[in-house]
CSV table of C-alpha atoms and ligand atoms in Angstrom, one decimal:
chain,number,residue,atom,x,y,z
P,1,UNK,CA,123.0,56.2,48.1
P,2,UNK,CA,121.7,55.7,51.6
P,3,UNK,CA,121.2,52.6,53.7
P,4,UNK,CA,120.4,49.2,52.2
P,5,UNK,CA,118.7,46.6,54.4
P,6,UNK,CA,119.1,43.0,53.2
P,7,UNK,CA,117.5,40.0,54.7
P,8,UNK,CA,118.5,36.4,54.0
P,9,UNK,CA,116.2,33.5,55.1
P,10,UNK,CA,117.1,30.1,56.6
P,11,UNK,CA,117.5,28.1,53.4
P,12,UNK,CA,119.9,30.9,52.1
P,13,UNK,CA,122.3,30.4,55.0
P,14,UNK,CA,121.9,26.7,55.6
P,15,UNK,CA,125.6,25.7,55.2
P,16,UNK,CA,129.1,27.1,54.8
P,17,UNK,CA,128.9,27.4,51.0
P,18,UNK,CA,125.6,29.2,51.2
P,19,UNK,CA,127.0,31.5,53.8
P,20,UNK,CA,129.8,32.5,51.5
P,21,UNK,CA,127.3,33.0,48.7
P,22,UNK,CA,125.3,35.4,50.9
P,23,UNK,CA,128.6,37.1,51.8
P,24,UNK,CA,129.1,37.7,48.1
P,25,UNK,CA,125.7,39.4,47.8
P,26,UNK,CA,126.4,41.6,50.8
P,27,UNK,CA,129.7,42.7,49.3
P,28,UNK,CA,128.0,43.6,46.0
P,29,UNK,CA,125.8,45.9,48.0
P,30,UNK,CA,128.7,47.2,50.1
P,31,UNK,CA,130.5,48.2,46.9
P,32,UNK,CA,127.5,50.4,46.0
P,33,UNK,CA,127.1,52.0,49.4
P,34,UNK,CA,129.1,51.4,52.6
P,35,UNK,CA,125.8,51.5,54.6
P,36,UNK,CA,124.7,48.0,54.7
P,37,UNK,CA,122.6,46.3,57.3
P,38,UNK,CA,121.9,42.6,57.0
P,39,UNK,CA,119.2,40.6,58.8
P,40,UNK,CA,119.5,36.8,58.9
P,41,UNK,CA,117.4,33.8,60.0
P,42,UNK,CA,118.4,30.6,61.7
P,43,UNK,CA,120.2,28.1,59.4
P,44,UNK,CA,118.0,25.7,57.5
P,45,UNK,CA,115.6,23.8,59.8
P,46,UNK,CA,117.3,25.0,63.0
P,47,UNK,CA,114.2,26.6,64.5
P,48,UNK,CA,112.1,23.4,63.9
P,49,UNK,CA,114.9,21.3,65.4
P,50,UNK,CA,115.0,23.6,68.5
P,51,UNK,CA,111.2,23.1,68.9
P,52,UNK,CA,111.7,19.4,68.7
P,53,UNK,CA,114.4,19.5,71.3
P,54,UNK,CA,112.2,21.4,73.7
P,55,UNK,CA,109.5,18.8,73.3
P,56,UNK,CA,111.9,16.1,74.3
P,57,UNK,CA,112.2,17.8,77.7
P,58,UNK,CA,108.7,19.4,78.2
P,59,UNK,CA,105.6,19.2,76.0
P,60,UNK,CA,104.3,22.4,77.5
P,61,UNK,CA,107.2,24.7,78.2
P,62,UNK,CA,106.7,28.3,79.0
P,63,UNK,CA,106.8,30.7,76.1
P,64,UNK,CA,109.4,32.8,77.9
P,65,UNK,CA,111.8,29.7,77.9
P,66,UNK,CA,110.9,28.9,74.3
P,67,UNK,CA,112.0,32.3,73.3
P,68,UNK,CA,115.4,31.9,75.1
P,69,UNK,CA,115.8,28.8,73.2
P,70,UNK,CA,114.5,29.9,69.8
P,71,UNK,CA,116.6,33.1,69.7
P,72,UNK,CA,119.8,31.0,69.7
P,73,UNK,CA,119.3,29.9,66.1
P,74,UNK,CA,119.7,33.4,64.7
P,75,UNK,CA,122.8,34.0,66.9
P,76,UNK,CA,124.6,31.2,65.3
P,77,UNK,CA,124.0,32.6,61.8
P,78,UNK,CA,125.1,36.2,62.6
P,79,UNK,CA,128.4,35.0,64.0
P,80,UNK,CA,129.2,32.6,61.2
P,81,UNK,CA,128.2,35.1,58.5
P,82,UNK,CA,130.5,37.8,60.1
P,83,UNK,CA,133.3,35.3,60.3
P,84,UNK,CA,132.9,34.7,56.5
P,85,UNK,CA,133.0,38.5,55.8
P,86,UNK,CA,136.0,38.9,58.2
P,87,UNK,CA,137.8,36.1,56.2
P,88,UNK,CA,137.0,38.0,52.9
P,89,UNK,CA,138.6,41.1,54.3
P,90,UNK,CA,135.5,43.2,55.0
P,91,UNK,CA,134.7,45.3,58.2
P,92,UNK,CA,131.8,43.6,59.9
P,93,UNK,CA,130.1,43.3,63.3
P,94,UNK,CA,127.2,41.0,64.4
P,95,UNK,CA,124.5,42.2,66.8
P,96,UNK,CA,121.7,40.4,68.6
P,97,UNK,CA,118.3,41.8,69.0
P,98,UNK,CA,119.0,43.2,72.4
P,99,UNK,CA,122.3,44.7,71.3
P,100,UNK,CA,120.5,46.6,68.5
P,101,UNK,CA,117.8,47.7,70.9
P,102,UNK,CA,114.8,46.0,69.3
P,103,UNK,CA,112.1,46.6,71.9
P,104,UNK,CA,109.0,44.5,71.8
P,105,UNK,CA,105.9,43.9,73.9
P,106,UNK,CA,105.9,40.9,76.2
P,107,UNK,CA,103.8,38.6,74.0
P,108,UNK,CA,106.4,35.8,73.9
P,109,UNK,CA,106.6,33.8,70.6
P,110,UNK,CA,104.4,36.4,68.8
P,111,UNK,CA,105.9,39.7,70.1
P,112,UNK,CA,105.4,43.0,68.3
P,113,UNK,CA,108.2,45.5,67.8
P,114,UNK,CA,107.5,48.7,69.7
P,115,UNK,CA,110.6,50.7,69.2
P,116,UNK,CA,114.1,50.4,67.7
P,117,UNK,CA,117.0,52.3,69.1
P,118,UNK,CA,119.1,53.1,66.1
P,119,UNK,CA,122.1,54.6,67.9
P,120,UNK,CA,124.3,51.4,68.0
P,121,UNK,CA,123.7,50.5,64.4
P,122,UNK,CA,124.3,54.1,63.2
P,123,UNK,CA,127.6,54.3,65.1
P,124,UNK,CA,128.7,51.1,63.5
P,125,UNK,CA,127.6,52.3,60.1
P,126,UNK,CA,129.6,55.6,60.7
P,127,UNK,CA,132.6,53.3,61.1
P,128,UNK,CA,131.7,51.8,57.6
P,129,UNK,CA,131.0,48.5,59.2
P,130,UNK,CA,128.7,46.0,57.6
P,131,UNK,CA,126.1,45.3,60.4
P,132,UNK,CA,124.7,41.8,60.7
P,133,UNK,CA,121.6,41.6,62.9
P,134,UNK,CA,119.9,38.5,64.3
P,135,UNK,CA,116.3,38.4,62.9
P,136,UNK,CA,113.1,37.3,64.7
P,137,UNK,CA,114.2,38.5,68.2
P,138,UNK,CA,114.0,41.4,70.5
P,139,UNK,CA,113.7,42.2,74.2
P,140,UNK,CA,110.7,43.3,76.3
P,141,UNK,CA,110.7,46.1,78.9
P,142,UNK,CA,112.1,43.7,81.6
P,143,UNK,CA,115.1,42.9,79.3
P,144,UNK,CA,113.7,39.4,78.7
P,145,UNK,CA,114.2,37.9,75.2
P,146,UNK,CA,111.2,37.7,72.9
P,147,UNK,CA,110.6,36.3,69.4
P,148,UNK,CA,108.3,37.7,66.7
P,149,UNK,CA,106.5,34.6,65.6
P,150,UNK,CA,107.5,32.1,62.9
P,151,UNK,CA,108.9,33.8,59.8
P,152,UNK,CA,109.5,37.0,61.9
P,153,UNK,CA,113.0,37.8,60.4
P,154,UNK,CA,111.3,39.6,57.6
P,155,UNK,CA,109.6,41.9,60.1
P,156,UNK,CA,113.0,42.6,61.8
P,157,UNK,CA,114.3,43.7,58.3
P,158,UNK,CA,111.4,45.9,57.5
P,159,UNK,CA,111.3,47.5,61.0
P,160,UNK,CA,115.0,48.3,60.7
P,161,UNK,CA,114.6,49.7,57.2
P,162,UNK,CA,111.8,52.0,58.5
P,163,UNK,CA,113.9,53.0,61.6
P,164,UNK,CA,117.0,53.8,59.5
P,165,UNK,CA,115.1,55.4,56.6
P,166,UNK,CA,116.7,52.9,54.3
P,167,UNK,CA,116.5,53.3,50.5
P,168,UNK,CA,115.4,49.7,50.1
P,169,UNK,CA,114.7,46.5,51.9
P,170,UNK,CA,115.6,43.5,50.0
P,171,UNK,CA,114.2,40.1,51.2
P,172,UNK,CA,116.4,37.3,49.7
P,173,UNK,CA,114.9,33.8,49.8
P,174,UNK,CA,114.8,30.5,48.0
P,175,UNK,CA,112.3,31.6,45.3
P,176,UNK,CA,112.9,34.5,43.0
P,177,UNK,CA,109.8,36.5,43.8
P,178,UNK,CA,106.2,36.4,44.7
P,179,UNK,CA,104.1,34.2,42.5
P,180,UNK,CA,100.4,33.8,41.7
P,181,UNK,CA,100.6,30.7,43.9
P,182,UNK,CA,103.2,28.8,45.9
P,183,UNK,CA,105.6,27.7,43.0
P,184,UNK,CA,106.3,24.5,44.9
P,185,UNK,CA,102.7,23.5,44.4
P,186,UNK,CA,101.8,25.1,41.1
P,187,UNK,CA,104.6,24.5,38.6
P,188,UNK,CA,103.2,27.1,36.2
P,189,UNK,CA,102.5,29.8,38.6
P,190,UNK,CA,103.4,33.3,37.3
P,191,UNK,CA,105.9,35.6,38.8
P,192,UNK,CA,104.4,39.0,39.8
P,193,UNK,CA,106.5,42.0,38.7
P,194,UNK,CA,104.9,44.0,41.5
P,195,UNK,CA,102.2,43.6,44.1
P,196,UNK,CA,100.4,46.2,46.2
P,197,UNK,CA,101.0,46.3,50.0
P,198,UNK,CA,97.3,45.5,50.6
P,199,UNK,CA,97.3,42.5,48.2
P,200,UNK,CA,100.6,41.2,49.7
P,201,UNK,CA,99.3,41.6,53.2
P,202,UNK,CA,96.2,39.5,52.4
P,203,UNK,CA,98.3,36.9,50.6
P,204,UNK,CA,100.8,36.7,53.5
P,205,UNK,CA,98.0,36.6,56.1
P,206,UNK,CA,96.1,33.9,54.2
P,207,UNK,CA,99.1,31.5,54.0
P,208,UNK,CA,101.6,32.7,51.3
P,209,UNK,CA,104.4,32.6,53.9
P,210,UNK,CA,107.0,34.1,51.5
P,211,UNK,CA,106.7,37.2,53.6
P,212,UNK,CA,105.7,37.5,57.3
P,213,UNK,CA,102.4,39.4,57.3
P,214,UNK,CA,103.6,41.8,60.0
P,215,UNK,CA,106.5,42.8,57.8
P,216,UNK,CA,104.1,43.8,55.0
P,217,UNK,CA,101.9,45.8,57.5
P,218,UNK,CA,105.0,47.7,58.6
P,219,UNK,CA,106.2,48.2,55.1
P,220,UNK,CA,102.9,49.8,54.2
P,221,UNK,CA,102.8,52.0,57.3
P,222,UNK,CA,106.3,53.4,56.9
P,223,UNK,CA,106.2,53.2,53.1
P,224,UNK,CA,109.3,50.9,52.9
P,225,UNK,CA,110.3,49.9,49.4
P,226,UNK,CA,110.3,46.1,49.6
P,227,UNK,CA,111.6,43.6,47.1
P,228,UNK,CA,111.5,39.8,47.3
P,229,UNK,CA,114.5,38.3,45.4
P,230,UNK,CA,116.4,35.1,44.9
P,231,UNK,CA,119.5,34.5,47.0
P,232,UNK,CA,121.0,32.4,44.4
P,233,UNK,CA,120.1,34.0,41.0
P,234,UNK,CA,120.9,37.5,40.1
P,235,UNK,CA,117.6,38.4,38.6
P,236,UNK,CA,114.8,40.9,39.3
P,237,UNK,CA,112.4,39.9,41.9
P,238,UNK,CA,108.9,41.2,42.9
P,239,UNK,CA,108.4,44.7,44.2
P,240,UNK,CA,105.8,45.3,46.9
P,241,UNK,CA,104.7,48.9,46.7
P,242,UNK,CA,101.8,51.4,46.7
P,243,UNK,CA,98.6,50.5,44.9
P,244,UNK,CA,98.5,53.2,42.2
P,245,UNK,CA,101.7,51.9,40.6
P,246,UNK,CA,100.5,48.3,40.3
P,247,UNK,CA,99.0,47.0,37.2
P,248,UNK,CA,95.4,46.0,38.1
P,249,UNK,CA,94.9,42.3,37.7
P,250,UNK,CA,91.6,40.9,38.8
P,251,UNK,CA,93.2,38.1,40.9
P,252,UNK,CA,96.8,38.3,41.8
P,253,UNK,CA,97.2,35.1,43.7
P,254,UNK,CA,95.9,32.0,45.3
P,255,UNK,CA,96.9,31.1,48.9
P,256,UNK,CA,96.5,28.2,51.1
P,257,UNK,CA,96.6,28.0,54.9
P,258,UNK,CA,96.6,24.7,56.7
P,259,UNK,CA,97.1,26.1,60.1
P,260,UNK,CA,93.3,26.4,60.6
P,261,UNK,CA,90.8,24.6,62.8
P,262,UNK,CA,87.0,24.8,62.7
P,263,UNK,CA,85.0,24.9,65.9
P,264,UNK,CA,81.2,24.7,66.2
P,265,UNK,CA,79.4,25.6,69.4
P,266,UNK,CA,76.2,23.8,69.2
P,267,UNK,CA,72.8,24.5,70.8
P,268,UNK,CA,73.5,28.0,72.2
P,269,UNK,CA,70.5,29.7,73.6
P,270,UNK,CA,69.0,31.9,70.9
P,271,UNK,CA,69.0,35.2,72.7
P,272,UNK,CA,70.9,38.5,72.6
P,273,UNK,CA,74.3,38.6,74.2
P,274,UNK,CA,75.4,35.0,73.6
P,275,UNK,CA,77.7,35.7,70.6
P,276,UNK,CA,79.1,38.7,72.6
P,277,UNK,CA,79.8,36.4,75.6
P,278,UNK,CA,81.4,33.7,73.4
P,279,UNK,CA,83.8,36.0,71.5
P,280,UNK,CA,84.6,38.1,74.5
P,281,UNK,CA,85.8,34.9,76.3
P,282,UNK,CA,87.9,34.1,73.2
P,283,UNK,CA,89.3,37.6,73.0
P,284,UNK,CA,90.2,37.5,76.7
P,285,UNK,CA,92.2,34.2,76.0
P,286,UNK,CA,94.1,36.0,73.1
P,287,UNK,CA,92.5,33.7,70.5
P,288,UNK,CA,92.4,35.1,67.0
P,289,UNK,CA,89.0,34.2,65.6
P,290,UNK,CA,88.7,34.3,61.8
P,291,UNK,CA,85.7,33.2,59.7
P,292,UNK,CA,82.4,33.3,61.7
P,293,UNK,CA,79.2,31.6,60.7
P,294,UNK,CA,75.9,31.6,62.7
P,295,UNK,CA,73.1,29.2,61.8
P,296,UNK,CA,69.5,30.3,61.7
P,297,UNK,CA,68.0,29.7,65.1
P,298,UNK,CA,65.7,26.7,65.7
P,299,UNK,CA,63.7,25.7,68.7
P,300,UNK,CA,65.3,28.6,70.7
P,301,UNK,CA,68.9,27.5,70.0
P,302,UNK,CA,71.5,28.3,67.4
P,303,UNK,CA,74.9,27.1,66.4
P,304,UNK,CA,78.0,29.3,66.0
P,305,UNK,CA,80.9,28.0,64.0
P,306,UNK,CA,84.2,29.8,63.5
P,307,UNK,CA,87.9,29.2,62.7
P,308,UNK,CA,91.0,29.8,64.7
P,309,UNK,CA,94.7,29.0,64.0
P,310,UNK,CA,95.2,25.3,64.5
P,311,UNK,CA,97.8,26.0,67.1
P,312,UNK,CA,95.1,27.8,69.2
P,313,UNK,CA,92.8,24.9,69.1
P,314,UNK,CA,93.6,23.4,72.5
P,315,UNK,CA,93.4,26.7,74.2
P,316,UNK,CA,90.1,27.5,72.5
P,317,UNK,CA,88.5,24.2,73.5
P,318,UNK,CA,89.7,24.6,77.1
P,319,UNK,CA,88.0,28.1,77.2
P,320,UNK,CA,84.8,26.8,75.7
P,321,UNK,CA,84.6,23.7,77.8
P,322,UNK,CA,85.2,25.7,81.0
P,323,UNK,CA,82.3,28.0,80.0
P,324,UNK,CA,79.7,25.6,78.6
P,325,UNK,CA,77.1,26.6,81.2
P,326,UNK,CA,77.6,30.4,80.8
P,327,UNK,CA,77.2,29.9,77.0
P,328,UNK,CA,74.2,27.6,77.6
P,329,UNK,CA,75.6,25.4,74.8
P,330,UNK,CA,75.1,21.7,74.5
P,331,UNK,CA,78.1,20.6,72.6
P,332,UNK,CA,81.5,21.6,71.1
P,333,UNK,CA,82.5,20.1,67.8
P,334,UNK,CA,85.8,20.7,66.1
P,335,UNK,CA,88.2,19.6,63.3
P,336,UNK,CA,91.7,20.6,62.5
P,337,UNK,CA,91.6,18.6,59.2
P,338,UNK,CA,90.5,21.7,57.3
P,339,UNK,CA,92.3,24.3,55.2
P,340,UNK,CA,91.6,27.8,54.0
P,341,UNK,CA,92.0,28.5,50.4
P,342,UNK,CA,91.8,32.1,49.2
P,343,UNK,CA,92.1,34.3,46.2
P,344,UNK,CA,93.3,37.9,46.5
P,345,UNK,CA,93.2,40.8,44.1
P,346,UNK,CA,92.6,44.5,44.4
P,347,UNK,CA,90.7,44.5,41.1
P,348,UNK,CA,88.0,42.1,42.3
P,349,UNK,CA,86.2,44.8,44.4
P,350,UNK,CA,84.4,46.0,41.4
P,351,UNK,CA,83.9,42.7,39.7
P,352,UNK,CA,81.0,40.5,41.0
P,353,UNK,CA,81.9,37.5,38.9
P,354,UNK,CA,85.1,36.6,40.7
P,355,UNK,CA,83.7,34.6,43.6
P,356,UNK,CA,81.4,32.7,41.3
P,357,UNK,CA,84.4,31.7,39.1
P,358,UNK,CA,86.2,30.5,42.2
P,359,UNK,CA,83.2,28.4,43.2
P,360,UNK,CA,82.8,27.0,39.8
P,361,UNK,CA,86.4,25.8,39.8
P,362,UNK,CA,85.6,24.0,43.1
P,363,UNK,CA,82.4,22.6,41.8
P,364,UNK,CA,84.2,21.2,38.7
P,365,UNK,CA,86.7,19.6,41.0
P,366,UNK,CA,83.8,18.3,43.1
P,367,UNK,CA,85.2,19.9,46.3
P,368,UNK,CA,82.7,20.8,49.0
P,369,UNK,CA,82.8,24.2,50.7
P,370,UNK,CA,82.3,24.4,54.5
P,371,UNK,CA,82.4,28.1,55.1
P,372,UNK,CA,83.0,31.2,53.0
P,373,UNK,CA,84.2,34.7,53.9
P,374,UNK,CA,84.9,37.6,51.7
P,375,UNK,CA,86.3,41.2,51.9
P,376,UNK,CA,86.9,43.8,49.2
P,377,UNK,CA,90.0,42.2,47.9
P,378,UNK,CA,89.7,38.5,48.8
P,379,UNK,CA,87.5,35.4,48.9
P,380,UNK,CA,88.3,32.6,51.3
P,381,UNK,CA,86.7,29.2,51.5
P,382,UNK,CA,87.1,26.6,54.2
P,383,UNK,CA,87.4,23.1,52.8
P,384,UNK,CA,88.7,19.7,54.0
P,385,UNK,CA,92.4,19.6,54.2
P,386,UNK,CA,92.7,16.5,52.0
P,387,UNK,CA,91.3,18.6,49.1
P,388,UNK,CA,93.4,21.7,49.7
P,389,UNK,CA,96.2,21.1,47.1
P,390,UNK,CA,93.6,20.0,44.5
P,391,UNK,CA,91.6,23.2,45.2
P,392,UNK,CA,94.6,25.4,44.8
P,393,UNK,CA,95.4,23.8,41.5
P,394,UNK,CA,91.8,24.0,40.1
P,395,UNK,CA,91.4,27.6,41.2
P,396,UNK,CA,94.8,28.7,39.9
P,397,UNK,CA,94.0,27.0,36.5
P,398,UNK,CA,90.7,28.7,36.3
P,399,UNK,CA,92.0,32.1,36.8
P,400,UNK,CA,95.4,31.9,35.1
P,401,UNK,CA,95.3,29.1,32.5
P,402,UNK,CA,92.0,30.0,30.7
B,1,ADP,P1,112.8,32.1,54.1
B,1,ADP,O1,113.5,31.0,54.9
B,1,ADP,O2,113.8,32.7,53.1
B,1,ADP,O3,112.2,33.1,55.0
B,1,ADP,P2,110.2,31.0,53.5
B,1,ADP,O4,110.2,29.5,53.5
B,1,ADP,O5,109.8,31.7,54.7
B,1,ADP,O6,111.7,31.4,53.2
B,1,ADP,O7,109.5,31.6,52.2
B,1,ADP,C1,109.8,31.2,50.9
B,1,ADP,C2,108.7,30.1,50.6
B,1,ADP,O8,107.4,30.6,50.5
B,1,ADP,C3,109.0,29.5,49.2
B,1,ADP,O9,109.9,28.5,49.2
B,1,ADP,C4,107.6,29.1,48.7
B,1,ADP,O10,107.4,27.7,48.9
B,1,ADP,C5,106.6,29.7,49.7
B,1,ADP,N1,105.5,30.5,49.1
B,1,ADP,C6,104.2,30.4,49.4
B,1,ADP,N2,103.5,31.1,48.6
B,1,ADP,C7,104.3,31.7,47.7
B,1,ADP,C8,104.0,32.6,46.7
B,1,ADP,N3,102.8,33.1,46.4
B,1,ADP,N4,105.1,33.1,46.0
B,1,ADP,C9,106.3,32.6,46.3
B,1,ADP,N5,106.6,31.8,47.3
B,1,ADP,C10,105.6,31.3,48.0
B,2,LIG,N1,114.0,31.4,62.3
B,2,LIG,C1,112.6,31.8,62.4
B,2,LIG,C2,111.6,30.7,61.9
B,2,LIG,O1,112.1,29.7,61.3
B,2,LIG,C3,112.4,33.1,61.9
B,2,LIG,C4,112.5,33.2,60.4
B,2,LIG,O2,113.0,32.4,59.7
B,2,LIG,O3,112.1,34.3,59.8
B,2,LIG,O4,110.4,31.0,61.9
B,3,MG,MG1,110.3,33.4,55.9
């Protein structure tokens, strides 16, 4: 057997008992192959706590300094887990992102991995050491610390699995697989035996944060065998793999994303080039625009509404307000009390009734839709945040209980 990459999330390493539990899972793997690489997250709520600490000092710190701070969480876990394995008598070494040679771009707090130097890990694996790597972090070309965005340890694990040509990448977490909806919200959600890369990528991007969306993108690109499993129960999890192997279910899951804000630019001059100007300004500001809706023009003006991640709202409003005259717009309206609720399934491309069924569920629950967007394998609606949980329940029941 070749290399195994295992990743353990924050709640799986939250205290000493849990660290020893994880050590047990690692030893199980080490007994099968002595080529084990483990990626870990910061313990429990450590990353949130670090963000709070930063706010106490400065409400608008530079992203560079945030990354220096946030990367410390994972460094605590790698050392503690290594100490546990040392105590149990196993050869182990912990490595931070820069020691491994995880090179990223310079987009602090949302950096992308560009290259991994496998030399150091391979030399430790040659010595039959268990290698414990800090997730979520890397260095840019100036040797400055970067982090990969919230939930990014999954991406570290998949990137390492790809670079090391691992046999499998196991993502251990506090649920025992990927479900048809967040099992914390929908008690009777169904566990998926397998899910395609494309479906998982949509689910993850649309708010099912059981996997970091970049990790799924990488797994697809490098054909990494990925499995989501429980850290606590020794049972089969969910396999993420290529489409053909997956049983085609019309809808595979319902996802919800609360990190959304809606913005309307009102009274824009109804002439060519205005949409271009608007979205070029936002692109230059590194704002990810999602659903876009343009109203039909009236009296030589039109309105353009769109969504952005809620944490980009302030930056977006600043850009728009600085450019009101260029856009020839009269007003900017916005709300961050909105949610995006989506259904995902590769089977829906050829089935026109799926969107109607989703809208029927929302109608029956008397939930109003603000915006709609569709692709071949998903339908998303923007609704008021206060209705989001009810919407997920109604839609899930419509597709999975009837
Ligand atoms: P970790 O700390 O292990 O990375 P996360 O909190 O990032 O764990 O991801 C696991 C959580 O993802 C679960 O506790 C669950 O609430 C949530 N989740 C959201 N959608 C789904 C889904 N469709 N299937 C399983 N879990 C989901
Ligand atoms: N510790 C980081 C976070 O909380 C990375 C991760 O857990 O994957 O977002
Ligand atoms: Mg996670």
